[in-house]
């Protein structure tokens, strides 16, 4: 997988595009282009460039960032915890909220609460995150002055708005799934059995919730991946100095090596999270096992 | 919508029953009408928009909603943007960009995805392995990141966005249609066709594809919403549609520096995006319920008590 990702990155930046052109502004002269190509070892055929690329990758640094003049990988890894912090807070907001919303909705299908949960979760998936973020800034930072408009710092005032923004989509999806998983469980014989023998409704609820948890956990893991994905746009809106903002800054500054390093790290992260989700799924579901 | 086979009797004209069913479900009706309005706006923006979306006016920069227009006529209902252009007219013209990206992206990715998925599911063997490994890889990566990277390399613009979105979204169709094909290939329709000596091409195009249409239609409607959101994000980041073309995402990014003073410049484009995506999602939910044979009768016969899961199993993917 990792090898394929690295090859894809090479193909896009070196075969589809011209790396030298990608690193210089459009008005650069031919002499400037040659000089840069010479200094970075980007001359010669694509075969030579593949060699140079592999060398950069193998050194673990992905080359020197032109913008900050430090190894690109070092910059990326430095920003990684910042993004994780944001995604983690968003995750902690969205999963409990969504499970609560979904299970309440399933408790009384077709009720007013159910319809409300339904439409609001659809709304959550239909909103563009950067716009939701700007609206939150407008209301809470500009209007009420409760929170920061952006930037990174300790304390809730910084993290709460970007985390809320990120969680809308996740809440929508997880709430819908929780609802339908709970409804599935409620229609199963064991619940009917429990009702028949007079088990109190709140105990039935927890029985059902436990069984409904399997698909919900899988989706939550998947959503964590989406949180990392969505973090790119949201970080730009809130000037949150994570890996997404880094990617955009690298693109603005045409820092190709830094772009390559960022993409590689994001791709590896996605693969690792997918793997963890698969493992979680197996350990939660007694019906499936990889022996 | 009905699953079709070669020798099935002609179905009763279904479209009227579907129309009645939509009429009964007000939320879906609302979504459908809204979507039709956006499509009309995209097709004939000049007829609907009150002003020229590109005409600037330095004296009317960032004017609030309802400001009287300089040329008399209708006031600027939704205000003006930082260059003095009419926000409402730009929104209506922007529908063309959003919906073209949405529909073109869905069609391109859908056709590629379904064809590859059906072929993989029907032929099995190495074709299947090759297609499905590619699918796994592409779907494992965050698609927005991939799109940002490629767009940076090849540059923005409408055609490029559509191509990129198709490139990153086809695996979804491939995965779903392959799964359905595997199931269909076991059924007696396909077996009968094969024993009658149908060619593989005929089996795929006449027997497998028609039966995939309704689940694919649901998926495509969901994807329409997602692609519209993706286009907005990419344009917002400056990697998609280039100015002065009116795109909803771009309008929000233009208005962002004026967030403290001019709320209307960023609020209305976002509401338009939300409404478009929401109506597509609502419509997909309804289509899913209607195309599910186990639930369809409730919707089409207008039973008051709908099946509890009718509107909601799953939700947008």
PDB file of N, CA and C in Angstrom, chain A residues 1 4-5 9 12-13 16-17 22 109-110 115 118-119 122-123 125-131 134-135 137-138 142 149 169 173 176 179-180 183 226 229 232-233 236-237 247-248 251 259 263 266-267 270 274, chain B residues 25 27 137 140-145 148-150 152-154 226 229 232-233 236-237 239 249 252 256 259-260 263 266-267 270-271 273-274 277-278 281-282 285 305-309 311-317:
ATOM      1  N   UNK A   1       0.829  -1.199   0.000  1.00  0.00           N
ATOM      2  CA  UNK A   1       0.000   0.000   0.000  1.00  0.00           C
ATOM      3  C   UNK A   1       0.871   1.260   0.000  1.00  0.00           C
ATOM      4  N   UNK A   4       2.586   1.841  -3.201  1.00  0.00           N
ATOM      5  CA  UNK A   4       1.682   2.333  -4.245  1.00  0.00           C
ATOM      6  C   UNK A   4       1.429   3.824  -4.056  1.00  0.00           C
ATOM      7  N   UNK A   5       1.219   4.228  -2.782  1.00  0.00           N
ATOM      8  CA  UNK A   5       0.983   5.642  -2.503  1.00  0.00           C
ATOM      9  C   UNK A   5       2.167   6.478  -2.985  1.00  0.00           C
ATOM     10  N   UNK A   9       2.151   9.415  -5.901  1.00  0.00           N
ATOM     11  CA  UNK A   9       2.632  10.783  -5.699  1.00  0.00           C
ATOM     12  C   UNK A   9       3.665  11.151  -6.763  1.00  0.00           C
ATOM     13  N   UNK A  12       1.948  11.715 -10.199  1.00  0.00           N
ATOM     14  CA  UNK A  12       1.204  12.971 -10.314  1.00  0.00           C
ATOM     15  C   UNK A  12       2.152  14.158 -10.423  1.00  0.00           C
ATOM     16  N   UNK A  13       3.145  14.207  -9.545  1.00  0.00           N
ATOM     17  CA  UNK A  13       3.944  15.434  -9.531  1.00  0.00           C
ATOM     18  C   UNK A  13       5.030  15.445 -10.598  1.00  0.00           C
ATOM     19  N   UNK A  16       2.676  13.744 -14.641  1.00  0.00           N
ATOM     20  CA  UNK A  16       1.570  14.569 -15.112  1.00  0.00           C
ATOM     21  C   UNK A  16       1.992  16.031 -15.117  1.00  0.00           C
ATOM     22  N   UNK A  17       2.644  16.445 -14.026  1.00  0.00           N
ATOM     23  CA  UNK A  17       3.078  17.827 -13.955  1.00  0.00           C
ATOM     24  C   UNK A  17       4.585  17.922 -14.157  1.00  0.00           C
ATOM     25  N   UNK A  22       6.216  23.573 -11.266  1.00  0.00           N
ATOM     26  CA  UNK A  22       5.357  23.635 -10.088  1.00  0.00           C
ATOM     27  C   UNK A  22       5.998  24.420  -8.959  1.00  0.00           C
ATOM     28  N   UNK A 109     -40.196   6.145  16.977  1.00  0.00           N
ATOM     29  CA  UNK A 109     -40.158   6.426  15.547  1.00  0.00           C
ATOM     30  C   UNK A 109     -41.378   7.248  15.120  1.00  0.00           C
ATOM     31  N   UNK A 110     -41.188   8.086  14.128  1.00  0.00           N
ATOM     32  CA  UNK A 110     -42.241   8.935  13.557  1.00  0.00           C
ATOM     33  C   UNK A 110     -42.729  10.023  14.500  1.00  0.00           C
ATOM     34  N   UNK A 115     -38.509  13.130  13.652  1.00  0.00           N
ATOM     35  CA  UNK A 115     -38.461  13.925  12.425  1.00  0.00           C
ATOM     36  C   UNK A 115     -37.390  15.002  12.524  1.00  0.00           C
ATOM     37  N   UNK A 118     -34.046  13.517  12.146  1.00  0.00           N
ATOM     38  CA  UNK A 118     -33.892  13.135  10.764  1.00  0.00           C
ATOM     39  C   UNK A 118     -33.452  14.300   9.880  1.00  0.00           C
ATOM     40  N   UNK A 119     -34.226  15.371   9.944  1.00  0.00           N
ATOM     41  CA  UNK A 119     -33.932  16.509   9.076  1.00  0.00           C
ATOM     42  C   UNK A 119     -32.627  17.182   9.494  1.00  0.00           C
ATOM     43  N   UNK A 122     -29.715  15.181   8.275  1.00  0.00           N
ATOM     44  CA  UNK A 122     -29.547  15.383   6.825  1.00  0.00           C
ATOM     45  C   UNK A 122     -28.931  16.754   6.563  1.00  0.00           C
ATOM     46  N   UNK A 123     -29.371  17.751   7.349  1.00  0.00           N
ATOM     47  CA  UNK A 123     -28.799  19.083   7.212  1.00  0.00           C
ATOM     48  C   UNK A 123     -27.309  19.062   7.540  1.00  0.00           C
ATOM     49  N   UNK A 125     -25.190  16.668   7.084  1.00  0.00           N
ATOM     50  CA  UNK A 125     -24.397  16.145   5.976  1.00  0.00           C
ATOM     51  C   UNK A 125     -24.423  17.048   4.764  1.00  0.00           C
ATOM     52  N   UNK A 126     -25.396  17.941   4.702  1.00  0.00           N
ATOM     53  CA  UNK A 126     -25.527  18.763   3.488  1.00  0.00           C
ATOM     54  C   UNK A 126     -24.838  20.115   3.610  1.00  0.00           C
ATOM     55  N   UNK A 127     -24.222  20.400   4.741  1.00  0.00           N
ATOM     56  CA  UNK A 127     -23.592  21.711   4.911  1.00  0.00           C
ATOM     57  C   UNK A 127     -22.136  21.640   4.503  1.00  0.00           C
ATOM     58  N   UNK A 128     -21.648  22.676   3.852  1.00  0.00           N
ATOM     59  CA  UNK A 128     -20.211  22.707   3.604  1.00  0.00           C
ATOM     60  C   UNK A 128     -19.535  23.166   4.880  1.00  0.00           C
ATOM     61  N   UNK A 129     -18.481  22.486   5.279  1.00  0.00           N
ATOM     62  CA  UNK A 129     -17.917  22.764   6.597  1.00  0.00           C
ATOM     63  C   UNK A 129     -17.320  24.159   6.703  1.00  0.00           C
ATOM     64  N   UNK A 130     -16.708  24.653   5.610  1.00  0.00           N
ATOM     65  CA  UNK A 130     -16.087  25.972   5.759  1.00  0.00           C
ATOM     66  C   UNK A 130     -17.130  27.058   5.975  1.00  0.00           C
ATOM     67  N   UNK A 131     -18.284  26.868   5.368  1.00  0.00           N
ATOM     68  CA  UNK A 131     -19.345  27.858   5.553  1.00  0.00           C
ATOM     69  C   UNK A 131     -19.910  27.792   6.968  1.00  0.00           C
ATOM     70  N   UNK A 134     -17.602  29.577   9.155  1.00  0.00           N
ATOM     71  CA  UNK A 134     -17.689  31.036   9.059  1.00  0.00           C
ATOM     72  C   UNK A 134     -18.928  31.560   9.778  1.00  0.00           C
ATOM     73  N   UNK A 135     -20.024  30.787   9.676  1.00  0.00           N
ATOM     74  CA  UNK A 135     -21.241  31.207  10.374  1.00  0.00           C
ATOM     75  C   UNK A 135     -21.011  31.202  11.888  1.00  0.00           C
ATOM     76  N   UNK A 137     -18.162  31.560  13.413  1.00  0.00           N
ATOM     77  CA  UNK A 137     -17.292  32.700  13.733  1.00  0.00           C
ATOM     78  C   UNK A 137     -18.130  33.963  13.820  1.00  0.00           C
ATOM     79  N   UNK A 138     -19.043  34.109  12.836  1.00  0.00           N
ATOM     80  CA  UNK A 138     -19.831  35.320  12.787  1.00  0.00           C
ATOM     81  C   UNK A 138     -20.688  35.457  14.033  1.00  0.00           C
ATOM     82  N   UNK A 142     -17.558  37.117  16.343  1.00  0.00           N
ATOM     83  CA  UNK A 142     -17.779  38.506  15.983  1.00  0.00           C
ATOM     84  C   UNK A 142     -18.985  39.064  16.742  1.00  0.00           C
ATOM     85  N   UNK A 149     -11.569  33.940  16.854  1.00  0.00           N
ATOM     86  CA  UNK A 149     -11.915  33.727  15.454  1.00  0.00           C
ATOM     87  C   UNK A 149     -10.984  32.717  14.801  1.00  0.00           C
ATOM     88  N   UNK A 169     -20.987  17.092  10.242  1.00  0.00           N
ATOM     89  CA  UNK A 169     -21.161  16.007   9.288  1.00  0.00           C
ATOM     90  C   UNK A 169     -21.161  14.658   9.986  1.00  0.00           C
ATOM     91  N   UNK A 173     -24.152  11.750  10.094  1.00  0.00           N
ATOM     92  CA  UNK A 173     -24.047  10.362   9.617  1.00  0.00           C
ATOM     93  C   UNK A 173     -24.198   9.348  10.736  1.00  0.00           C
ATOM     94  N   UNK A 176     -27.843   9.049  12.018  1.00  0.00           N
ATOM     95  CA  UNK A 176     -28.726   8.278  11.140  1.00  0.00           C
ATOM     96  C   UNK A 176     -28.486   6.783  11.281  1.00  0.00           C
ATOM     97  N   UNK A 179     -29.756   5.407  14.599  1.00  0.00           N
ATOM     98  CA  UNK A 179     -31.198   5.280  14.581  1.00  0.00           C
ATOM     99  C   UNK A 179     -31.630   4.001  13.881  1.00  0.00           C
ATOM    100  N   UNK A 180     -31.085   3.771  12.678  1.00  0.00           N
ATOM    101  CA  UNK A 180     -31.576   2.598  11.957  1.00  0.00           C
ATOM    102  C   UNK A 180     -31.073   1.311  12.601  1.00  0.00           C
ATOM    103  N   UNK A 183     -33.393   0.675  15.495  1.00  0.00           N
ATOM    104  CA  UNK A 183     -34.695   0.188  15.028  1.00  0.00           C
ATOM    105  C   UNK A 183     -34.610  -1.280  14.646  1.00  0.00           C
ATOM    106  N   UNK A 226     -12.761  10.854   7.969  1.00  0.00           N
ATOM    107  CA  UNK A 226     -13.353  12.017   7.332  1.00  0.00           C
ATOM    108  C   UNK A 226     -13.052  13.288   8.109  1.00  0.00           C
ATOM    109  N   UNK A 229      -9.868  14.410   6.965  1.00  0.00           N
ATOM    110  CA  UNK A 229     -10.071  14.939   5.623  1.00  0.00           C
ATOM    111  C   UNK A 229     -10.652  16.343   5.679  1.00  0.00           C
ATOM    112  N   UNK A 232      -8.759  19.737   6.709  1.00  0.00           N
ATOM    113  CA  UNK A 232      -7.980  20.576   5.800  1.00  0.00           C
ATOM    114  C   UNK A 232      -8.679  21.904   5.565  1.00  0.00           C
ATOM    115  N   UNK A 233      -9.960  21.830   5.200  1.00  0.00           N
ATOM    116  CA  UNK A 233     -10.691  23.054   4.902  1.00  0.00           C
ATOM    117  C   UNK A 233     -10.930  23.851   6.178  1.00  0.00           C
ATOM    118  N   UNK A 236      -8.049  25.813   7.426  1.00  0.00           N
ATOM    119  CA  UNK A 236      -7.806  27.043   6.668  1.00  0.00           C
ATOM    120  C   UNK A 236      -8.716  28.158   7.177  1.00  0.00           C
ATOM    121  N   UNK A 237      -9.993  27.810   7.427  1.00  0.00           N
ATOM    122  CA  UNK A 237     -10.936  28.821   7.895  1.00  0.00           C
ATOM    123  C   UNK A 237     -10.504  29.388   9.245  1.00  0.00           C
ATOM    124  N   UNK A 247      -0.619  22.008   4.246  1.00  0.00           N
ATOM    125  CA  UNK A 247      -0.743  21.609   2.839  1.00  0.00           C
ATOM    126  C   UNK A 247      -1.086  22.820   1.977  1.00  0.00           C
ATOM    127  N   UNK A 248      -2.041  23.625   2.454  1.00  0.00           N
ATOM    128  CA  UNK A 248      -2.443  24.789   1.680  1.00  0.00           C
ATOM    129  C   UNK A 248      -1.326  25.826   1.604  1.00  0.00           C
ATOM    130  N   UNK A 251       1.119  24.696  -0.857  1.00  0.00           N
ATOM    131  CA  UNK A 251       0.651  24.902  -2.224  1.00  0.00           C
ATOM    132  C   UNK A 251       0.796  26.366  -2.624  1.00  0.00           C
ATOM    133  N   UNK A 259       4.746  19.579  -0.158  1.00  0.00           N
ATOM    134  CA  UNK A 259       3.438  19.052  -0.575  1.00  0.00           C
ATOM    135  C   UNK A 259       3.485  17.533  -0.617  1.00  0.00           C
ATOM    136  N   UNK A 263       1.167  15.030   1.666  1.00  0.00           N
ATOM    137  CA  UNK A 263       0.240  14.054   1.068  1.00  0.00           C
ATOM    138  C   UNK A 263       0.584  12.648   1.528  1.00  0.00           C
ATOM    139  N   UNK A 266      -0.610  12.126   5.097  1.00  0.00           N
ATOM    140  CA  UNK A 266      -2.071  12.015   5.193  1.00  0.00           C
ATOM    141  C   UNK A 266      -2.520  10.647   4.673  1.00  0.00           C
ATOM    142  N   UNK A 267      -1.928  10.208   3.562  1.00  0.00           N
ATOM    143  CA  UNK A 267      -2.318   8.917   2.988  1.00  0.00           C
ATOM    144  C   UNK A 267      -2.007   7.786   3.950  1.00  0.00           C
ATOM    145  N   UNK A 270      -4.489   7.726   6.737  1.00  0.00           N
ATOM    146  CA  UNK A 270      -5.776   7.159   6.345  1.00  0.00           C
ATOM    147  C   UNK A 270      -5.705   5.641   6.332  1.00  0.00           C
ATOM    148  N   UNK A 274      -7.896   3.108   8.700  1.00  0.00           N
ATOM    149  CA  UNK A 274      -8.720   2.046   8.111  1.00  0.00           C
ATOM    150  C   UNK A 274      -8.398   0.691   8.714  1.00  0.00           C
TER     151      UNK A 274
ATOM    152  N   UNK B  25     -45.923  13.332  -0.064  1.00  0.00           N
ATOM    153  CA  UNK B  25     -44.818  13.531   0.865  1.00  0.00           C
ATOM    154  C   UNK B  25     -44.278  14.947   0.677  1.00  0.00           C
ATOM    155  N   UNK B  27     -42.255  16.980   2.181  1.00  0.00           N
ATOM    156  CA  UNK B  27     -40.840  17.317   2.308  1.00  0.00           C
ATOM    157  C   UNK B  27     -40.098  16.984   1.011  1.00  0.00           C
ATOM    158  N   UNK B 137      -7.722   0.922  -2.882  1.00  0.00           N
ATOM    159  CA  UNK B 137      -6.677   1.931  -2.693  1.00  0.00           C
ATOM    160  C   UNK B 137      -7.260   3.334  -2.759  1.00  0.00           C
ATOM    161  N   UNK B 140      -9.474   4.225   0.136  1.00  0.00           N
ATOM    162  CA  UNK B 140      -8.780   4.350   1.404  1.00  0.00           C
ATOM    163  C   UNK B 140      -8.182   5.728   1.606  1.00  0.00           C
ATOM    164  N   UNK B 141      -7.983   6.448   0.510  1.00  0.00           N
ATOM    165  CA  UNK B 141      -7.361   7.765   0.625  1.00  0.00           C
ATOM    166  C   UNK B 141      -8.429   8.838   0.755  1.00  0.00           C
ATOM    167  N   UNK B 142      -8.149   9.881   1.525  1.00  0.00           N
ATOM    168  CA  UNK B 142      -9.107  10.975   1.618  1.00  0.00           C
ATOM    169  C   UNK B 142      -9.219  11.669   0.261  1.00  0.00           C
ATOM    170  N   UNK B 143     -10.438  11.660  -0.324  1.00  0.00           N
ATOM    171  CA  UNK B 143     -10.547  12.068  -1.731  1.00  0.00           C
ATOM    172  C   UNK B 143     -10.285  13.555  -1.930  1.00  0.00           C
ATOM    173  N   UNK B 144     -10.594  14.356  -0.906  1.00  0.00           N
ATOM    174  CA  UNK B 144     -10.397  15.790  -1.067  1.00  0.00           C
ATOM    175  C   UNK B 144      -8.909  16.117  -1.183  1.00  0.00           C
ATOM    176  N   UNK B 145      -8.105  15.403  -0.394  1.00  0.00           N
ATOM    177  CA  UNK B 145      -6.659  15.632  -0.422  1.00  0.00           C
ATOM    178  C   UNK B 145      -6.096  15.297  -1.797  1.00  0.00           C
ATOM    179  N   UNK B 148      -7.126  17.945  -4.223  1.00  0.00           N
ATOM    180  CA  UNK B 148      -6.340  19.173  -4.045  1.00  0.00           C
ATOM    181  C   UNK B 148      -4.978  19.021  -4.718  1.00  0.00           C
ATOM    182  N   UNK B 149      -4.343  17.888  -4.496  1.00  0.00           N
ATOM    183  CA  UNK B 149      -3.017  17.634  -5.049  1.00  0.00           C
ATOM    184  C   UNK B 149      -3.050  17.670  -6.576  1.00  0.00           C
ATOM    185  N   UNK B 150      -3.968  16.917  -7.157  1.00  0.00           N
ATOM    186  CA  UNK B 150      -4.005  16.842  -8.618  1.00  0.00           C
ATOM    187  C   UNK B 150      -4.368  18.201  -9.223  1.00  0.00           C
ATOM    188  N   UNK B 152      -3.732  21.077  -8.007  1.00  0.00           N
ATOM    189  CA  UNK B 152      -2.569  21.947  -7.921  1.00  0.00           C
ATOM    190  C   UNK B 152      -1.630  21.692  -9.098  1.00  0.00           C
ATOM    191  N   UNK B 153      -1.504  20.413  -9.457  1.00  0.00           N
ATOM    192  CA  UNK B 153      -0.584  20.071 -10.540  1.00  0.00           C
ATOM    193  C   UNK B 153      -1.146  20.475 -11.899  1.00  0.00           C
ATOM    194  N   UNK B 154      -2.428  20.158 -12.155  1.00  0.00           N
ATOM    195  CA  UNK B 154      -2.935  20.401 -13.505  1.00  0.00           C
ATOM    196  C   UNK B 154      -3.700  21.708 -13.629  1.00  0.00           C
ATOM    197  N   UNK B 226     -22.824  15.324  -2.684  1.00  0.00           N
ATOM    198  CA  UNK B 226     -21.447  15.334  -2.208  1.00  0.00           C
ATOM    199  C   UNK B 226     -20.517  16.066  -3.170  1.00  0.00           C
ATOM    200  N   UNK B 229     -20.853  19.805  -2.802  1.00  0.00           N
ATOM    201  CA  UNK B 229     -20.104  20.257  -1.624  1.00  0.00           C
ATOM    202  C   UNK B 229     -18.604  20.260  -1.912  1.00  0.00           C
ATOM    203  N   UNK B 232     -17.595  23.215  -4.005  1.00  0.00           N
ATOM    204  CA  UNK B 232     -17.580  24.432  -3.205  1.00  0.00           C
ATOM    205  C   UNK B 232     -16.297  24.505  -2.380  1.00  0.00           C
ATOM    206  N   UNK B 233     -15.909  23.384  -1.770  1.00  0.00           N
ATOM    207  CA  UNK B 233     -14.695  23.389  -0.955  1.00  0.00           C
ATOM    208  C   UNK B 233     -13.467  23.696  -1.798  1.00  0.00           C
ATOM    209  N   UNK B 236     -13.445  27.245  -2.831  1.00  0.00           N
ATOM    210  CA  UNK B 236     -13.156  28.066  -1.667  1.00  0.00           C
ATOM    211  C   UNK B 236     -11.651  28.121  -1.412  1.00  0.00           C
ATOM    212  N   UNK B 237     -10.990  26.985  -1.603  1.00  0.00           N
ATOM    213  CA  UNK B 237      -9.546  26.925  -1.366  1.00  0.00           C
ATOM    214  C   UNK B 237      -8.761  27.561  -2.502  1.00  0.00           C
ATOM    215  N   UNK B 239      -8.620  26.392  -5.577  1.00  0.00           N
ATOM    216  CA  UNK B 239      -8.081  25.395  -6.499  1.00  0.00           C
ATOM    217  C   UNK B 239      -9.108  24.973  -7.539  1.00  0.00           C
ATOM    218  N   UNK B 249     -18.760  28.516  -3.900  1.00  0.00           N
ATOM    219  CA  UNK B 249     -17.627  28.392  -2.982  1.00  0.00           C
ATOM    220  C   UNK B 249     -16.701  29.601  -3.080  1.00  0.00           C
ATOM    221  N   UNK B 252     -18.011  32.698  -1.322  1.00  0.00           N
ATOM    222  CA  UNK B 252     -17.801  32.698   0.128  1.00  0.00           C
ATOM    223  C   UNK B 252     -16.366  33.105   0.444  1.00  0.00           C
ATOM    224  N   UNK B 256     -15.062  36.452   2.615  1.00  0.00           N
ATOM    225  CA  UNK B 256     -14.521  36.114   3.929  1.00  0.00           C
ATOM    226  C   UNK B 256     -13.826  37.280   4.641  1.00  0.00           C
ATOM    227  N   UNK B 259     -16.180  39.570   6.835  1.00  0.00           N
ATOM    228  CA  UNK B 259     -17.124  38.862   7.698  1.00  0.00           C
ATOM    229  C   UNK B 259     -17.647  39.744   8.820  1.00  0.00           C
ATOM    230  N   UNK B 260     -16.830  40.697   9.278  1.00  0.00           N
ATOM    231  CA  UNK B 260     -17.263  41.540  10.399  1.00  0.00           C
ATOM    232  C   UNK B 260     -18.315  42.555   9.989  1.00  0.00           C
ATOM    233  N   UNK B 263     -22.351  40.519   6.466  1.00  0.00           N
ATOM    234  CA  UNK B 263     -22.714  39.120   6.661  1.00  0.00           C
ATOM    235  C   UNK B 263     -23.352  38.504   5.428  1.00  0.00           C
ATOM    236  N   UNK B 266     -21.357  36.276   2.570  1.00  0.00           N
ATOM    237  CA  UNK B 266     -21.032  34.851   2.726  1.00  0.00           C
ATOM    238  C   UNK B 266     -22.238  34.019   3.137  1.00  0.00           C
ATOM    239  N   UNK B 267     -23.239  34.641   3.736  1.00  0.00           N
ATOM    240  CA  UNK B 267     -24.355  33.835   4.249  1.00  0.00           C
ATOM    241  C   UNK B 267     -25.179  33.225   3.122  1.00  0.00           C
ATOM    242  N   UNK B 270     -23.799  30.195   1.082  1.00  0.00           N
ATOM    243  CA  UNK B 270     -23.818  28.985   1.907  1.00  0.00           C
ATOM    244  C   UNK B 270     -25.202  28.395   1.992  1.00  0.00           C
ATOM    245  N   UNK B 271     -26.215  29.270   2.124  1.00  0.00           N
ATOM    246  CA  UNK B 271     -27.590  28.767   2.189  1.00  0.00           C
ATOM    247  C   UNK B 271     -27.958  28.084   0.870  1.00  0.00           C
ATOM    248  N   UNK B 273     -25.906  26.554  -1.193  1.00  0.00           N
ATOM    249  CA  UNK B 273     -25.233  25.249  -1.224  1.00  0.00           C
ATOM    250  C   UNK B 273     -25.990  24.263  -0.347  1.00  0.00           C
ATOM    251  N   UNK B 274     -26.328  24.716   0.864  1.00  0.00           N
ATOM    252  CA  UNK B 274     -27.035  23.848   1.802  1.00  0.00           C
ATOM    253  C   UNK B 274     -28.348  23.355   1.207  1.00  0.00           C
ATOM    254  N   UNK B 277     -27.769  20.772  -1.697  1.00  0.00           N
ATOM    255  CA  UNK B 277     -27.321  19.471  -1.211  1.00  0.00           C
ATOM    256  C   UNK B 277     -28.423  18.795  -0.411  1.00  0.00           C
ATOM    257  N   UNK B 278     -29.127  19.581   0.393  1.00  0.00           N
ATOM    258  CA  UNK B 278     -30.198  19.007   1.210  1.00  0.00           C
ATOM    259  C   UNK B 278     -31.291  18.434   0.332  1.00  0.00           C
ATOM    260  N   UNK B 281     -30.152  15.199  -1.080  1.00  0.00           N
ATOM    261  CA  UNK B 281     -30.141  14.149  -0.065  1.00  0.00           C
ATOM    262  C   UNK B 281     -31.547  13.672   0.287  1.00  0.00           C
ATOM    263  N   UNK B 282     -32.495  14.620   0.401  1.00  0.00           N
ATOM    264  CA  UNK B 282     -33.878  14.237   0.701  1.00  0.00           C
ATOM    265  C   UNK B 282     -34.444  13.370  -0.412  1.00  0.00           C
ATOM    266  N   UNK B 285     -33.084   9.906  -0.266  1.00  0.00           N
ATOM    267  CA  UNK B 285     -33.734   9.136   0.793  1.00  0.00           C
ATOM    268  C   UNK B 285     -35.062   8.576   0.316  1.00  0.00           C
ATOM    269  N   UNK B 305     -49.476   4.912   8.021  1.00  0.00           N
ATOM    270  CA  UNK B 305     -48.366   4.479   8.873  1.00  0.00           C
ATOM    271  C   UNK B 305     -47.251   3.950   7.997  1.00  0.00           C
ATOM    272  N   UNK B 306     -46.207   4.746   7.887  1.00  0.00           N
ATOM    273  CA  UNK B 306     -45.094   4.297   7.069  1.00  0.00           C
ATOM    274  C   UNK B 306     -44.221   3.345   7.861  1.00  0.00           C
ATOM    275  N   UNK B 307     -43.554   2.474   7.131  1.00  0.00           N
ATOM    276  CA  UNK B 307     -42.620   1.584   7.809  1.00  0.00           C
ATOM    277  C   UNK B 307     -41.588   2.444   8.515  1.00  0.00           C
ATOM    278  N   UNK B 308     -41.235   2.027   9.711  1.00  0.00           N
ATOM    279  CA  UNK B 308     -40.395   2.877  10.557  1.00  0.00           C
ATOM    280  C   UNK B 308     -39.067   3.198   9.906  1.00  0.00           C
ATOM    281  N   UNK B 309     -38.517   2.256   9.187  1.00  0.00           N
ATOM    282  CA  UNK B 309     -37.201   2.518   8.618  1.00  0.00           C
ATOM    283  C   UNK B 309     -37.277   3.156   7.241  1.00  0.00           C
ATOM    284  N   UNK B 311     -37.722   5.970   5.660  1.00  0.00           N
ATOM    285  CA  UNK B 311     -36.994   7.108   5.142  1.00  0.00           C
ATOM    286  C   UNK B 311     -35.528   7.069   5.518  1.00  0.00           C
ATOM    287  N   UNK B 312     -35.125   6.107   6.303  1.00  0.00           N
ATOM    288  CA  UNK B 312     -33.866   6.379   6.974  1.00  0.00           C
ATOM    289  C   UNK B 312     -32.834   5.277   7.006  1.00  0.00           C
ATOM    290  N   UNK B 313     -33.100   4.101   6.427  1.00  0.00           N
ATOM    291  CA  UNK B 313     -32.054   3.125   6.634  1.00  0.00           C
ATOM    292  C   UNK B 313     -30.801   3.578   5.909  1.00  0.00           C
ATOM    293  N   UNK B 314     -29.753   3.724   6.667  1.00  0.00           N
ATOM    294  CA  UNK B 314     -28.486   4.105   6.054  1.00  0.00           C
ATOM    295  C   UNK B 314     -28.256   5.590   6.061  1.00  0.00           C
ATOM    296  N   UNK B 315     -28.814   6.290   5.143  1.00  0.00           N
ATOM    297  CA  UNK B 315     -28.535   7.719   5.050  1.00  0.00           C
ATOM    298  C   UNK B 315     -27.411   7.945   4.069  1.00  0.00           C
ATOM    299  N   UNK B 316     -27.119   9.185   3.778  1.00  0.00           N
ATOM    300  CA  UNK B 316     -26.117   9.491   2.760  1.00  0.00           C
ATOM    301  C   UNK B 316     -24.780   8.845   3.077  1.00  0.00           C
ATOM    302  N   UNK B 317     -24.189   8.268   2.080  1.00  0.00           N
ATOM    303  CA  UNK B 317     -22.917   7.583   2.332  1.00  0.00           C
ATOM    304  C   UNK B 317     -21.776   8.587   2.254  1.00  0.00           C
TER     305      UNK B 317
END
